[in-house]
PDB file of C-alpha atoms and ligand atoms in Angstrom:
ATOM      1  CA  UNK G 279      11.254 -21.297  14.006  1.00  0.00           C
ATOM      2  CA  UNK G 280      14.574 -20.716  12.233  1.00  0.00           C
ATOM      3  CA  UNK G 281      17.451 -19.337  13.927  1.00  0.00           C
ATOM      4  CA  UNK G 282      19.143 -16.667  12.514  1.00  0.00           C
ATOM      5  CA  UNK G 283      21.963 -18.247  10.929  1.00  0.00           C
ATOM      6  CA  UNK G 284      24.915 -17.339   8.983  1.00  0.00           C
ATOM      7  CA  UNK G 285      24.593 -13.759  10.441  1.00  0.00           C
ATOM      8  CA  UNK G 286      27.692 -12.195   8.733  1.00  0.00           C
ATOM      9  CA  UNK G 287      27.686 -14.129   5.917  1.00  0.00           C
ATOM     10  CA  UNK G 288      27.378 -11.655   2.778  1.00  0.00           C
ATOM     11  CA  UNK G 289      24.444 -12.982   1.119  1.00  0.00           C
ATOM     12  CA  UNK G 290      23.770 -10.176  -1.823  1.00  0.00           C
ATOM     13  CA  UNK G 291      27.063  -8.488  -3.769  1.00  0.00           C
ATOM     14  CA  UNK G 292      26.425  -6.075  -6.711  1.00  0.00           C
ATOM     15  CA  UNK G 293      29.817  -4.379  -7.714  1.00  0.00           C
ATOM     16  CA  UNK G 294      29.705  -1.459 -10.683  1.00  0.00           C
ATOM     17  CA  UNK G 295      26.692  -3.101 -11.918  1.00  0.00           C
ATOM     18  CA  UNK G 296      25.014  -0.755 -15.242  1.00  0.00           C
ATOM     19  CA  UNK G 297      22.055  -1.380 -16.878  1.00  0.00           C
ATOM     20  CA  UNK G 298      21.157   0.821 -20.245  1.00  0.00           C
ATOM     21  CA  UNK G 299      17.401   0.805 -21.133  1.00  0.00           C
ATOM     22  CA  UNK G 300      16.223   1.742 -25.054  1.00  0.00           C
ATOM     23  CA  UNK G 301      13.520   3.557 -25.712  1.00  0.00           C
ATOM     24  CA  UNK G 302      12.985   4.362 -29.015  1.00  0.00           C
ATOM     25  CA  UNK G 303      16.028   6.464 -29.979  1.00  0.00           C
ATOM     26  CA  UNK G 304      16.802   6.867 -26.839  1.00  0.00           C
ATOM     27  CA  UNK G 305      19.204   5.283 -24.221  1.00  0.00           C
ATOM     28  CA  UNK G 306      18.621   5.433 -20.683  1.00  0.00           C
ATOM     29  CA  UNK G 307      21.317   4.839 -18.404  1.00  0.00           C
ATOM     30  CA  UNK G 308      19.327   3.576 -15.029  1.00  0.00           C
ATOM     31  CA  UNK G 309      22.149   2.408 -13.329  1.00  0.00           C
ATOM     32  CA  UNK G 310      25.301   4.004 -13.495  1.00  0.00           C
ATOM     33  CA  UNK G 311      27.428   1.345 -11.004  1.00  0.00           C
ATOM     34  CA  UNK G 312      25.591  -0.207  -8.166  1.00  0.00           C
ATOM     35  CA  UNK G 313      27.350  -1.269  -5.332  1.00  0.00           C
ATOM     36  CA  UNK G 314      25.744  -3.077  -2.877  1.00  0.00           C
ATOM     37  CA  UNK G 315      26.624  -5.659   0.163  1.00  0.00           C
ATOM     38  CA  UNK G 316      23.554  -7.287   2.188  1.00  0.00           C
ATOM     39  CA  UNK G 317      24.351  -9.393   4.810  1.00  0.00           C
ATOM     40  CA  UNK G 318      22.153 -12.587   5.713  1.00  0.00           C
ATOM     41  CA  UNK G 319      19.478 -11.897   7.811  1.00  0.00           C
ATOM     42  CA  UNK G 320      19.435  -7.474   7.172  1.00  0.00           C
ATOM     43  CA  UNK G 321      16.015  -5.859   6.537  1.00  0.00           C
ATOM     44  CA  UNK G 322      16.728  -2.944   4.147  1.00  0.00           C
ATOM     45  CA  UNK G 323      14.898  -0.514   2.354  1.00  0.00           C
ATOM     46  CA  UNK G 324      15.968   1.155  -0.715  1.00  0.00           C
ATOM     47  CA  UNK G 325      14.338   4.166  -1.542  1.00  0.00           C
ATOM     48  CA  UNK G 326      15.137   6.858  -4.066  1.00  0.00           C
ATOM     49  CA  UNK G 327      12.299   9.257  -6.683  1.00  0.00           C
ATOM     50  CA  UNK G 328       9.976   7.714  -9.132  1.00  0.00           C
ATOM     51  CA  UNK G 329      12.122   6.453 -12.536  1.00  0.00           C
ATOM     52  CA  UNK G 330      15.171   6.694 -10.330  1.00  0.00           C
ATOM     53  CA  UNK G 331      15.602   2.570 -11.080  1.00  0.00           C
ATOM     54  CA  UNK G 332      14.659   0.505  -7.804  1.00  0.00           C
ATOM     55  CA  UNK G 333      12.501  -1.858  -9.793  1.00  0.00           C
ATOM     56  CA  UNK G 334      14.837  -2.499 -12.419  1.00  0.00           C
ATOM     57  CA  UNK G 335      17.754  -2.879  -9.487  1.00  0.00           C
ATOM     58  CA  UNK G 336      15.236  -5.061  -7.532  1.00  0.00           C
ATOM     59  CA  UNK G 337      14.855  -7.124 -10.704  1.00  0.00           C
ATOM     60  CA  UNK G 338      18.070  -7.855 -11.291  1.00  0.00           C
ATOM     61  CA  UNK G 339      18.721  -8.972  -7.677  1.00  0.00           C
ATOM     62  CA  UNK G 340      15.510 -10.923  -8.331  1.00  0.00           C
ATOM     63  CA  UNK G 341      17.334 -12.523 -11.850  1.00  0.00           C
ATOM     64  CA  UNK G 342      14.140 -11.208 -13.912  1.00  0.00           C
ATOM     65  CA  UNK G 343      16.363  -8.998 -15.678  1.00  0.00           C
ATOM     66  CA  UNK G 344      19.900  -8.969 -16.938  1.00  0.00           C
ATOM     67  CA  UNK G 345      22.059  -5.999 -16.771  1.00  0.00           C
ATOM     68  CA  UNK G 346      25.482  -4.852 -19.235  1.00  0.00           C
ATOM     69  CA  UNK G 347      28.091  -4.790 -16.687  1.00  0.00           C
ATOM     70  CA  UNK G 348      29.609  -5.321 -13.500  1.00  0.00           C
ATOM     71  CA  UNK G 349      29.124  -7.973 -10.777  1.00  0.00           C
ATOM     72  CA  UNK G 350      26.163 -10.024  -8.706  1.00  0.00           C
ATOM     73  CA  UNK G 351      26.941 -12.772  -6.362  1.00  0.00           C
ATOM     74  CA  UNK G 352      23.765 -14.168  -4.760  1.00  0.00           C
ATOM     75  CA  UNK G 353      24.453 -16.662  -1.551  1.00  0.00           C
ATOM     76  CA  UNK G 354      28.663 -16.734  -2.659  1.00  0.00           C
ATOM     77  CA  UNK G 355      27.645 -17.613  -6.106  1.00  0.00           C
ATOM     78  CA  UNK G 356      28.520 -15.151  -9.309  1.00  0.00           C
ATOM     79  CA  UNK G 357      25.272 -14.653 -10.995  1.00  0.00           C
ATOM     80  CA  UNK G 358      26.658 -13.505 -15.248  1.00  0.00           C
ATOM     81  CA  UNK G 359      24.449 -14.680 -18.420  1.00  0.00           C
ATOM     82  CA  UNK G 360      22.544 -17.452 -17.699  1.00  0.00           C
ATOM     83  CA  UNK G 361      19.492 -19.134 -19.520  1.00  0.00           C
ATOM     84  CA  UNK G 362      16.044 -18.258 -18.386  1.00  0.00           C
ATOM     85  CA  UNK G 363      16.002 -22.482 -17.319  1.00  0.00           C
ATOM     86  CA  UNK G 364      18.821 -22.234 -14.624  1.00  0.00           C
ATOM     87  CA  UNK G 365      17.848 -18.672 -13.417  1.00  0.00           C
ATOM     88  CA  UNK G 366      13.863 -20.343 -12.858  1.00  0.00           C
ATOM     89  CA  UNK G 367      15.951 -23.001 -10.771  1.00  0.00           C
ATOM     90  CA  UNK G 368      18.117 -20.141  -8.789  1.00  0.00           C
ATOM     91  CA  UNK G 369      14.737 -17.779  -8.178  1.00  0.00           C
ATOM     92  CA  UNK G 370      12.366 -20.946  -7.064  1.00  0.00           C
ATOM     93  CA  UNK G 371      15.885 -22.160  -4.611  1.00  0.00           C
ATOM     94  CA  UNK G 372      16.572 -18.391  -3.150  1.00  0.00           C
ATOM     95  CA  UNK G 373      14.373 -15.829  -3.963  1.00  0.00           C
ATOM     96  CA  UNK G 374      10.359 -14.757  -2.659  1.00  0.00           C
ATOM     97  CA  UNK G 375       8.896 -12.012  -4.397  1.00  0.00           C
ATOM     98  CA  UNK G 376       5.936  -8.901  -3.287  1.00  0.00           C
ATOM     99  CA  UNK G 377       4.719  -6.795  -5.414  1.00  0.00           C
ATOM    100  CA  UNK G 378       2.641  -3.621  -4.957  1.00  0.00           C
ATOM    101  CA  UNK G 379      -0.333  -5.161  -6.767  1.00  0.00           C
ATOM    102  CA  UNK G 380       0.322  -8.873  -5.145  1.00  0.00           C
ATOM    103  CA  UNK G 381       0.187 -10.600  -8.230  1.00  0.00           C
ATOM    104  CA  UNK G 382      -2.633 -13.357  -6.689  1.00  0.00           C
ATOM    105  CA  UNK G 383      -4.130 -15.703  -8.868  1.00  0.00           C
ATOM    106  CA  UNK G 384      -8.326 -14.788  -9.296  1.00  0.00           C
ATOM    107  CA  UNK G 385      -9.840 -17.872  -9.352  1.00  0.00           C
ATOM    108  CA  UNK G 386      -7.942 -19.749  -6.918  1.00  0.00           C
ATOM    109  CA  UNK G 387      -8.494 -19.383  -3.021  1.00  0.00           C
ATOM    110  CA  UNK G 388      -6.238 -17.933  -0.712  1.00  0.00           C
ATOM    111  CA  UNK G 389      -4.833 -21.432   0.762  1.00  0.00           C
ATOM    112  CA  UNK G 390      -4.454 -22.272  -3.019  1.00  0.00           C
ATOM    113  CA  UNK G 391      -2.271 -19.432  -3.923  1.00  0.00           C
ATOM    114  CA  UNK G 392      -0.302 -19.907  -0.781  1.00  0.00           C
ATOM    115  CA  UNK G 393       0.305 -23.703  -1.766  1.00  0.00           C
ATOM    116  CA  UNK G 394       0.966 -22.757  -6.170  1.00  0.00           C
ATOM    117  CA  UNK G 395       5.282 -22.786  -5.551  1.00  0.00           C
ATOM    118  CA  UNK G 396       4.981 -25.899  -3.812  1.00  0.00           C
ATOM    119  CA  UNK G 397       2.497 -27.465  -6.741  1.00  0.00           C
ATOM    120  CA  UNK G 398       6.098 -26.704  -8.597  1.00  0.00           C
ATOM    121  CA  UNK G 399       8.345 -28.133  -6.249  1.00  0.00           C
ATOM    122  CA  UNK G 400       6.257 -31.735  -6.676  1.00  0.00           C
ATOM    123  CA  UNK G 401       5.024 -31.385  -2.999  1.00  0.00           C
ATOM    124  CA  UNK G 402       1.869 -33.766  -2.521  1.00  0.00           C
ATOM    125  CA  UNK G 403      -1.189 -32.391  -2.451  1.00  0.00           C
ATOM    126  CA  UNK G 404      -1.819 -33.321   1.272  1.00  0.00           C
ATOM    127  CA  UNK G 405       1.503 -31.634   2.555  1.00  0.00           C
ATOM    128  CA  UNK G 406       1.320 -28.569   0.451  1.00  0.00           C
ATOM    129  CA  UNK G 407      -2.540 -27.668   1.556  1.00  0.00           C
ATOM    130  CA  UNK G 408      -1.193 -28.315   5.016  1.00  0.00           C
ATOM    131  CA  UNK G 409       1.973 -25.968   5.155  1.00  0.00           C
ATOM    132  CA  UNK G 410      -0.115 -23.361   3.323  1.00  0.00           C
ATOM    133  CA  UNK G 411      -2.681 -23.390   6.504  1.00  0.00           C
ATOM    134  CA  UNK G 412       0.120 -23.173   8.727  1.00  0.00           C
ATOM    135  CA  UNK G 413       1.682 -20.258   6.624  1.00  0.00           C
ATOM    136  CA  UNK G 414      -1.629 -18.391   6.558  1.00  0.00           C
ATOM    137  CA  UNK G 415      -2.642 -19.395  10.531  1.00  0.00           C
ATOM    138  CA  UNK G 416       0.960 -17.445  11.752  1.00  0.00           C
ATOM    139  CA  UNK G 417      -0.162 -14.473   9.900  1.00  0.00           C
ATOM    140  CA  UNK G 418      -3.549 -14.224  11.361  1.00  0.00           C
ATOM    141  CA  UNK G 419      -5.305 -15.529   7.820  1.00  0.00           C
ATOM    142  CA  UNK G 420      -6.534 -18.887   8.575  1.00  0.00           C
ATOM    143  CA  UNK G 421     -10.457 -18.015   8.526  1.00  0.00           C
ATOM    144  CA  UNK G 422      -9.743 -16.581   5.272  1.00  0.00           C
ATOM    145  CA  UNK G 423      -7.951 -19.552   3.952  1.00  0.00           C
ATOM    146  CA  UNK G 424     -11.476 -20.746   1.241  1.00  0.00           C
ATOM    147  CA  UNK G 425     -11.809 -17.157   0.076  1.00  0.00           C
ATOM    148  CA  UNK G 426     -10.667 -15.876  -3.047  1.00  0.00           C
ATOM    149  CA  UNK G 427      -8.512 -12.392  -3.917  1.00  0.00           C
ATOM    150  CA  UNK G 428     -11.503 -10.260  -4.630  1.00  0.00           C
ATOM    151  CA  UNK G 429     -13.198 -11.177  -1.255  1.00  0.00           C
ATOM    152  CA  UNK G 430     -10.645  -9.827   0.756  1.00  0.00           C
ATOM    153  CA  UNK G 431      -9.030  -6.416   1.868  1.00  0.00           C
ATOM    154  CA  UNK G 432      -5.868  -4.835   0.425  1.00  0.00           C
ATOM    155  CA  UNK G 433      -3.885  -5.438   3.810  1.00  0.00           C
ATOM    156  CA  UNK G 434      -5.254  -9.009   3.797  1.00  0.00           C
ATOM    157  CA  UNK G 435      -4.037  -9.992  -0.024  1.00  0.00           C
ATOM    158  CA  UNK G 436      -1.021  -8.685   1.010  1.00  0.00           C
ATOM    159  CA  UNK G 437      -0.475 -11.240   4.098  1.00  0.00           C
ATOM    160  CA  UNK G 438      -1.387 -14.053   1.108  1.00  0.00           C
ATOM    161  CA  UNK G 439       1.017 -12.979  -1.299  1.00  0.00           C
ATOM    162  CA  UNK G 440       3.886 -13.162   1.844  1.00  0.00           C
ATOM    163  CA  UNK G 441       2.843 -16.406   2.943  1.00  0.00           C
ATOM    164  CA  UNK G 442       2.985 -17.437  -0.793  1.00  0.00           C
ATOM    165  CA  UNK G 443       6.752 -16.143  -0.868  1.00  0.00           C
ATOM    166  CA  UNK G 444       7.940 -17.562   2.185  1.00  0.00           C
ATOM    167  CA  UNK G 445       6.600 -21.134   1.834  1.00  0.00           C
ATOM    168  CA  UNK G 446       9.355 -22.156  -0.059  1.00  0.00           C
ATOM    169  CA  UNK G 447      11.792 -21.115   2.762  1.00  0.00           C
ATOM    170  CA  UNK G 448      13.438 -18.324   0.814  1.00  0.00           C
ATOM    171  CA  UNK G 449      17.047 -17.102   1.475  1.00  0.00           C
ATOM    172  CA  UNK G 450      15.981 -13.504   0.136  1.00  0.00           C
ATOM    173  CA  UNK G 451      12.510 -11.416  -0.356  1.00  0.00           C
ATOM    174  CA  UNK G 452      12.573  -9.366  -2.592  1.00  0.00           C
ATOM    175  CA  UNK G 453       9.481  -6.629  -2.439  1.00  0.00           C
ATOM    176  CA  UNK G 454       8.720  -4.102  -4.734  1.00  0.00           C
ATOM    177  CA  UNK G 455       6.546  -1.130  -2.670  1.00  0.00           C
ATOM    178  CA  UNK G 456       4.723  -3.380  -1.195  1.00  0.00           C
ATOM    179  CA  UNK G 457       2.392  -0.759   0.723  1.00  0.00           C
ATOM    180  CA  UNK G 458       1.968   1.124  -1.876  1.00  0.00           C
ATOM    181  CA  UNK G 459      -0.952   0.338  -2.670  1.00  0.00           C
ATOM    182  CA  UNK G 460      -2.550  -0.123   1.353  1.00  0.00           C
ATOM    183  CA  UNK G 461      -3.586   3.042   3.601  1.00  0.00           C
ATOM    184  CA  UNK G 462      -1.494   3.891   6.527  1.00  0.00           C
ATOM    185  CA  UNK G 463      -2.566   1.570   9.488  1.00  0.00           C
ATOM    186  CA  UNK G 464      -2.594  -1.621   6.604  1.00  0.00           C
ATOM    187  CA  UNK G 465       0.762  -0.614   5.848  1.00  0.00           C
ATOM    188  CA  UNK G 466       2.177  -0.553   9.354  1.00  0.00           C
ATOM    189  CA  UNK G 467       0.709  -4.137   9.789  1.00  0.00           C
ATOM    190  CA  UNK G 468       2.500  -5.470   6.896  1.00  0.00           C
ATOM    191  CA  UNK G 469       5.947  -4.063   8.176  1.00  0.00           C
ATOM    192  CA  UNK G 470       5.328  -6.039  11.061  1.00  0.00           C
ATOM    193  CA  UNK G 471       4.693  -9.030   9.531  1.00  0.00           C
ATOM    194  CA  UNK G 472       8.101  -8.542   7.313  1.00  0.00           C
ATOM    195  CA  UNK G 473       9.673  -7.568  10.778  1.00  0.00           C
ATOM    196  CA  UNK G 474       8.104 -11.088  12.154  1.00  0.00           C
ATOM    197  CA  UNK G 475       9.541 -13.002   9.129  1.00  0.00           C
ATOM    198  CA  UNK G 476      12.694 -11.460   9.146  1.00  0.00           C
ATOM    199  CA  UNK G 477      12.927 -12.103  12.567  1.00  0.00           C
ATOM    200  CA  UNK G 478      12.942 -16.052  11.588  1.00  0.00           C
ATOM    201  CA  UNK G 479      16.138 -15.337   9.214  1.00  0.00           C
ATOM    202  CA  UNK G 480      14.725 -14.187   6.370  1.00  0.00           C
ATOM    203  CA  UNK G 481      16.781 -11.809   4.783  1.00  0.00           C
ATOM    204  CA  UNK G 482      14.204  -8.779   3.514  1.00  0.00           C
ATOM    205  CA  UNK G 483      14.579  -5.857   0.621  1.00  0.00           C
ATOM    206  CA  UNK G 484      11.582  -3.240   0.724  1.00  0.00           C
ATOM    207  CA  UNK G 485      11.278  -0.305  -1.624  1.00  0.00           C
ATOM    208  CA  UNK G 486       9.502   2.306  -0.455  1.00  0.00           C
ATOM    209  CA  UNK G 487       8.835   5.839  -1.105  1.00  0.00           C
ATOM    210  CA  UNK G 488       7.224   5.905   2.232  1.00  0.00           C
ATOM    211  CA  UNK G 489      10.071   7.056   5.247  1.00  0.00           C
ATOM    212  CA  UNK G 490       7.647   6.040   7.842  1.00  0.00           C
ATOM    213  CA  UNK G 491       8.310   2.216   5.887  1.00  0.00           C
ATOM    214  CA  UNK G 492      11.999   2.674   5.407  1.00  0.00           C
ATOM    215  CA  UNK G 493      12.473   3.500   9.235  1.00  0.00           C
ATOM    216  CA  UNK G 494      11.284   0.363  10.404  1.00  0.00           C
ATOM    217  CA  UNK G 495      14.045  -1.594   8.725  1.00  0.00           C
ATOM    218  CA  UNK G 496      17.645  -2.253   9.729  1.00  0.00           C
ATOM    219  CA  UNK G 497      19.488   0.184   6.839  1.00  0.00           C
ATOM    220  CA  UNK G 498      18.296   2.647   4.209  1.00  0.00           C
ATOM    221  CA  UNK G 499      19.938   2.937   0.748  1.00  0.00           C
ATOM    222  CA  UNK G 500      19.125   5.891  -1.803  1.00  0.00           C
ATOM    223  CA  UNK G 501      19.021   5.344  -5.150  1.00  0.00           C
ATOM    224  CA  UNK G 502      19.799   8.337  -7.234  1.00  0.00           C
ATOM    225  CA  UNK G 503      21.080   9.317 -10.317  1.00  0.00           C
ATOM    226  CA  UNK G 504      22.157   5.442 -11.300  1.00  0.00           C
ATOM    227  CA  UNK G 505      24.283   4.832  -7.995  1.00  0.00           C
ATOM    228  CA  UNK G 506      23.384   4.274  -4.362  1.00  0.00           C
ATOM    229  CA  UNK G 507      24.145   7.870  -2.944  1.00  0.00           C
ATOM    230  CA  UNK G 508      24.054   6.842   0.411  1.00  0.00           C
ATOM    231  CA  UNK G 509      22.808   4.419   2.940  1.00  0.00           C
ATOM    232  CA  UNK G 510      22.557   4.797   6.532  1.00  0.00           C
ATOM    233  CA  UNK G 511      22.616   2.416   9.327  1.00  0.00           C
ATOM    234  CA  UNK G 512      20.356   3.215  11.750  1.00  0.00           C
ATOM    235  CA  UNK G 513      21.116   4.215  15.715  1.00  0.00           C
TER     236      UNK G 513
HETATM  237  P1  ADP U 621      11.463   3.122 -10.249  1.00  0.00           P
HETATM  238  O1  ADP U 621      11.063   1.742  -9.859  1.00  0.00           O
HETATM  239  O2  ADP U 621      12.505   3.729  -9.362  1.00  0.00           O
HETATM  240  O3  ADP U 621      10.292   4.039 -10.384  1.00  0.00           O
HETATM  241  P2  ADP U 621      12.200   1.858 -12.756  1.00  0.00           P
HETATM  242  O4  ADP U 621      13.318   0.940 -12.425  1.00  0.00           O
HETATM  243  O5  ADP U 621      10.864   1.249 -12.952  1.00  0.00           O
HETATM  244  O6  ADP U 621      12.147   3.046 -11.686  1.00  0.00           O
HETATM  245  O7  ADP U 621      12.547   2.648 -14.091  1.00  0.00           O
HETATM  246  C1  ADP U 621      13.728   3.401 -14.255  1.00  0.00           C
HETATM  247  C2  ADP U 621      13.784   3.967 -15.663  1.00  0.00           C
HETATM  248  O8  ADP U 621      13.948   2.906 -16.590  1.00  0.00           O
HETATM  249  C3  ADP U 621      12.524   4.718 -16.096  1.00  0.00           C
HETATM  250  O9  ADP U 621      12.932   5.838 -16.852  1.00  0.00           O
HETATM  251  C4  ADP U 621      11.799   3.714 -16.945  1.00  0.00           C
HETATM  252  O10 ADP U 621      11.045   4.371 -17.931  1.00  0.00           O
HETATM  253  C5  ADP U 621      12.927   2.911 -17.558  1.00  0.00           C
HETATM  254  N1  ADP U 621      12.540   1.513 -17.822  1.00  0.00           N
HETATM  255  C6  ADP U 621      12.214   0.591 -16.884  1.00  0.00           C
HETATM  256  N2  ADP U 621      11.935  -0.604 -17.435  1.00  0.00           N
HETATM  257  C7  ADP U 621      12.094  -0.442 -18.782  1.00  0.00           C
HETATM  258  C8  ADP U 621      11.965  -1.307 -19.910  1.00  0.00           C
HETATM  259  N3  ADP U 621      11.629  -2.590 -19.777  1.00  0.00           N
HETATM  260  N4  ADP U 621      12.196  -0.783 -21.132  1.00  0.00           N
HETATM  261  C9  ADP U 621      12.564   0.502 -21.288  1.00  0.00           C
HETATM  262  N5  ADP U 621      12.711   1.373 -20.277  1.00  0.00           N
HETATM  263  C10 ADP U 621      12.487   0.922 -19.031  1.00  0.00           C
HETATM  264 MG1   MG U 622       9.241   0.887  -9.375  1.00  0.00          MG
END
C-alpha cells in the first residue's frame, strides 16, 4: 500500500484562471477567476448547478482543455500553452480520469480495459494482465475480470473504469459525476471505493450534484457564477 506522502505538499494551484466559450454569436464567460489550492492526498468535491462550468474546470485541471488566462501549477509545475504531445505525456504521468458514462472500451473484457494505459506505457503483456487482476481483485471484481462492459451492472463498470485510472499510479483523479449515472446504494459503494483509494494517497476530485456524495469527502467547493463561491472544510 502507499503511504500517504507529501501530505502538505500543494499538489493542484489555479490562480484567476478564465475561460470564454463561443457559441455562435455568443460568448460565454464560464469561468470568471478560479482559485483553487488542493493539497496532496485531499478528497474534494466540487459541486455547483448544471452549466455552472465544473466539467470545463475539471478539464482544464485534467489538461483536455486550455483556458485564456490566469495560472495552473500541477505537482509544482506551471502548466501555460503546451502542445497536445507534452500534455499526453503530463496526463498519462499524473492524471486518472472517471466519467459519468465510464468511457469502457465494448469489445474488450474488463481485465483488458483495466490493462489498455499500461499497453501505452510498453508494459509486457504478462505484467500488465497481472497488475490489472490485482487492480480488479482489491475492488471485489476479479470473477468479473473475462466479461465485457455490456455484461455487467452500472456500479460494477464503474469499479473497472477506477481500476483502469489508478493502474498507472496516478498523482490526481480527476472524476466527472461519477454516480450520476448509478442508483443510490451503487453510488454509496463507489464513494467507498474512492474513500479506499484515496486512503492509499491518491489525491481525489468528485463532482457531484449529489450532497449525500459531496459529504463523504474531505472539502466542498461551489462553483457559481464563474468563481468558487465558497468551500467548506468539514468538522
Ligand atoms: P457543468 O459541467 O457545470 O454542467 P459545463 O462546464 O459543461 O458545465 O458547461 C458550462 C457552460 O459552458 C455551458 O453553458 C456550456 O454550454 C458551455 N460549454 C461547455 N463546453 C463547451 C464547448 N466546447 N463549446 C461551447 N460551449 C461550451
Ligand atoms: Mg458537467
Amino acid at each position: 500500500m502507499l503511504e500517504k506522502i507529501h501530505d502538505k505538499k500543494r499538489i493542484l494551484f489555479l490562480k484567476n484562471i478564465h475561460k470564454t466559450y463561443t457559441q455562435g454569436n455568443n460568448r460565454i464567460n464560464v469561468l470568471r477567476g478560479v482559485d483553487l489550492s488542493v493539497r496532496a492526498g485531499e478528497m474534494i468535491a466540487i459541486m455547483g448547478s448544471s452549466g455552472s462550468g465544473k466539467s470545463t474546470l475539471l478539464n482544464i485541471l485534467g489538461l483536455l482543455d486550455d483556458y485564456d488566462q490566469g495560472e495552473y501549477m500541477l505537482d509544482g509545475e506551471f502548466m501555460g500553452k503546451m502542445s497536445e504531445t507534452k500534455a499526453a505525456a503530463l496526463r498519462n504521468r499524473h492524471l486518472g480520469f472517471i466519467f459519468q458514462s465510464f468511457h469502457l472500451i465494448p469489445f474488450k473484457t474488463a481485465q483488458e480495459n483495466v490493462a489498455l494505459p499500461l499497453f501505452f506505457r510498453k508494459v509486457s503483456r504478462k505484467k500488465r494482465n497481472q497488475q490489472a487482476m490485482e487492480h480488479l481483485e482489491r475492488l471485489g471484481m476479479a470473477p468479473w475480470a473475462n466479461h465485457f462492459p455490456n455484461e455487467l451492472s452500472g456500479g460494477q463498470k464503474q469499479r473497472v473504469a477506477i481500476a483502469r485510472a489508478i493502474i498507472t499510479n496516478p498523482t490526481v483523479v480527476l472524476a466527472d459525476e461519477p454516480t450520476g449515472a448509478l442508483d443510490n446504494d451503487t453510488s454509496l459503494g463507489v464513494m467507498k471505493v474512492f474513500k479506499q483509494i484515496n486512503t492509499r494517497g491518491i489525491t481525489l476530485i468528485v463532482i457531484t450534484h449529489e450532497k449525500q456524495i459531496a459529504a463523504m469527502t474531505d472539502r466542498i467547493l461551489y462553483l457559481s457564477e464563474g468563481i468558487i463561491k465558497k468551500s467548506r472544510i468539514k468538522d
